[in-house]
């Protein structure tokens, strides 16, 4: 892991620990809002944090990682 990905994963873990699973949904909403209001770089960063939090949660739950595109 690079230092950037380690930092993001650490932040994602902190968010999950302090805010719970609902934080993932809120991060997705915040990313959408940032994108819609003209902040695409911020939206990408927030989305990256949300996805890292999902990964942490999946590993905690020992669940298989889904790779299929859910939109199909």
PDB file of C-alpha atoms in Angstrom:
ATOM      1  CA  UNK A   1       0.000   0.000   0.000  1.00  0.00           C
ATOM      2  CA  UNK A   2       1.211   3.463  -0.782  1.00  0.00           C
ATOM      3  CA  UNK A   3       1.277   6.113   1.887  1.00  0.00           C
ATOM      4  CA  UNK A   4      -1.735   7.811   0.241  1.00  0.00           C
ATOM      5  CA  UNK A   5      -3.836   4.653   0.236  1.00  0.00           C
ATOM      6  CA  UNK A   6      -2.739   3.908   3.807  1.00  0.00           C
ATOM      7  CA  UNK A   7      -3.847   7.379   4.860  1.00  0.00           C
ATOM      8  CA  UNK A   8      -7.208   7.028   3.115  1.00  0.00           C
ATOM      9  CA  UNK A   9      -7.808   3.602   4.637  1.00  0.00           C
ATOM     10  CA  UNK A  10      -6.883   4.913   8.081  1.00  0.00           C
ATOM     11  CA  UNK A  11      -9.297   7.814   7.656  1.00  0.00           C
ATOM     12  CA  UNK A  12     -12.009   5.464   6.398  1.00  0.00           C
ATOM     13  CA  UNK A  13     -11.514   3.240   9.446  1.00  0.00           C
ATOM     14  CA  UNK A  14     -11.791   6.259  11.747  1.00  0.00           C
ATOM     15  CA  UNK A  15     -14.981   7.398  10.029  1.00  0.00           C
ATOM     16  CA  UNK A  16     -16.541   3.938  10.377  1.00  0.00           C
ATOM     17  CA  UNK A  17     -15.508   3.661  14.014  1.00  0.00           C
ATOM     18  CA  UNK A  18     -16.873   7.063  14.954  1.00  0.00           C
ATOM     19  CA  UNK A  19     -19.935   7.386  12.710  1.00  0.00           C
ATOM     20  CA  UNK A  20     -20.934   3.832  11.890  1.00  0.00           C
ATOM     21  CA  UNK A  21     -22.056   2.176   8.690  1.00  0.00           C
ATOM     22  CA  UNK A  22     -24.423   5.021   7.803  1.00  0.00           C
ATOM     23  CA  UNK A  23     -21.398   7.198   7.137  1.00  0.00           C
ATOM     24  CA  UNK A  24     -20.782   5.298   3.907  1.00  0.00           C
ATOM     25  CA  UNK A  25     -24.154   6.317   2.503  1.00  0.00           C
ATOM     26  CA  UNK A  26     -23.640   9.895   3.693  1.00  0.00           C
ATOM     27  CA  UNK A  27     -20.250  10.024   1.997  1.00  0.00           C
ATOM     28  CA  UNK A  28     -21.853   8.926  -1.281  1.00  0.00           C
ATOM     29  CA  UNK A  29     -24.500  11.630  -0.911  1.00  0.00           C
ATOM     30  CA  UNK A  30     -21.842  14.220  -0.132  1.00  0.00           C
ATOM     31  CA  UNK A  31     -19.816  13.166  -3.170  1.00  0.00           C
ATOM     32  CA  UNK A  32     -22.882  13.519  -5.386  1.00  0.00           C
ATOM     33  CA  UNK A  33     -23.606  16.952  -3.968  1.00  0.00           C
ATOM     34  CA  UNK A  34     -20.015  18.088  -4.460  1.00  0.00           C
ATOM     35  CA  UNK A  35     -20.128  16.918  -8.068  1.00  0.00           C
ATOM     36  CA  UNK A  36     -23.469  18.601  -8.757  1.00  0.00           C
ATOM     37  CA  UNK A  37     -22.301  21.894  -7.287  1.00  0.00           C
ATOM     38  CA  UNK A  38     -19.157  22.075  -9.381  1.00  0.00           C
ATOM     39  CA  UNK A  39     -16.491  20.435  -7.214  1.00  0.00           C
ATOM     40  CA  UNK A  40     -15.537  17.308  -9.154  1.00  0.00           C
ATOM     41  CA  UNK A  41     -12.116  16.896  -7.511  1.00  0.00           C
ATOM     42  CA  UNK A  42     -13.664  17.043  -4.039  1.00  0.00           C
ATOM     43  CA  UNK A  43     -16.350  14.627  -5.211  1.00  0.00           C
ATOM     44  CA  UNK A  44     -13.698  12.163  -6.362  1.00  0.00           C
ATOM     45  CA  UNK A  45     -11.876  12.418  -3.026  1.00  0.00           C
ATOM     46  CA  UNK A  46     -15.064  11.870  -1.032  1.00  0.00           C
ATOM     47  CA  UNK A  47     -16.019   8.935  -3.228  1.00  0.00           C
ATOM     48  CA  UNK A  48     -12.573   7.417  -2.737  1.00  0.00           C
ATOM     49  CA  UNK A  49     -13.076   7.679   1.030  1.00  0.00           C
ATOM     50  CA  UNK A  50     -16.531   6.068   0.772  1.00  0.00           C
ATOM     51  CA  UNK A  51     -15.150   3.184  -1.269  1.00  0.00           C
ATOM     52  CA  UNK A  52     -12.293   2.698   1.189  1.00  0.00           C
ATOM     53  CA  UNK A  53     -14.813   2.590   4.049  1.00  0.00           C
ATOM     54  CA  UNK A  54     -16.819  -0.020   2.158  1.00  0.00           C
ATOM     55  CA  UNK A  55     -13.661  -2.085   1.747  1.00  0.00           C
ATOM     56  CA  UNK A  56     -12.872  -1.848   5.455  1.00  0.00           C
ATOM     57  CA  UNK A  57     -16.416  -2.887   6.303  1.00  0.00           C
ATOM     58  CA  UNK A  58     -16.332  -5.819   3.902  1.00  0.00           C
ATOM     59  CA  UNK A  59     -13.087  -7.079   5.409  1.00  0.00           C
ATOM     60  CA  UNK A  60     -14.478  -6.684   8.911  1.00  0.00           C
ATOM     61  CA  UNK A  61     -17.548  -8.660   7.991  1.00  0.00           C
ATOM     62  CA  UNK A  62     -15.369 -11.220   6.214  1.00  0.00           C
ATOM     63  CA  UNK A  63     -17.684 -10.895   3.260  1.00  0.00           C
ATOM     64  CA  UNK A  64     -16.685 -11.666  -0.310  1.00  0.00           C
ATOM     65  CA  UNK A  65     -15.850  -8.616  -2.367  1.00  0.00           C
ATOM     66  CA  UNK A  66     -18.275  -8.013  -5.215  1.00  0.00           C
ATOM     67  CA  UNK A  67     -16.703  -7.106  -8.505  1.00  0.00           C
ATOM     68  CA  UNK A  68     -19.797  -7.197 -10.687  1.00  0.00           C
ATOM     69  CA  UNK A  69     -21.198  -3.896 -11.888  1.00  0.00           C
ATOM     70  CA  UNK A  70     -24.390  -3.406  -9.864  1.00  0.00           C
ATOM     71  CA  UNK A  71     -25.958  -1.131 -12.496  1.00  0.00           C
ATOM     72  CA  UNK A  72     -26.527  -3.947 -14.960  1.00  0.00           C
TER      73      UNK A  72
END
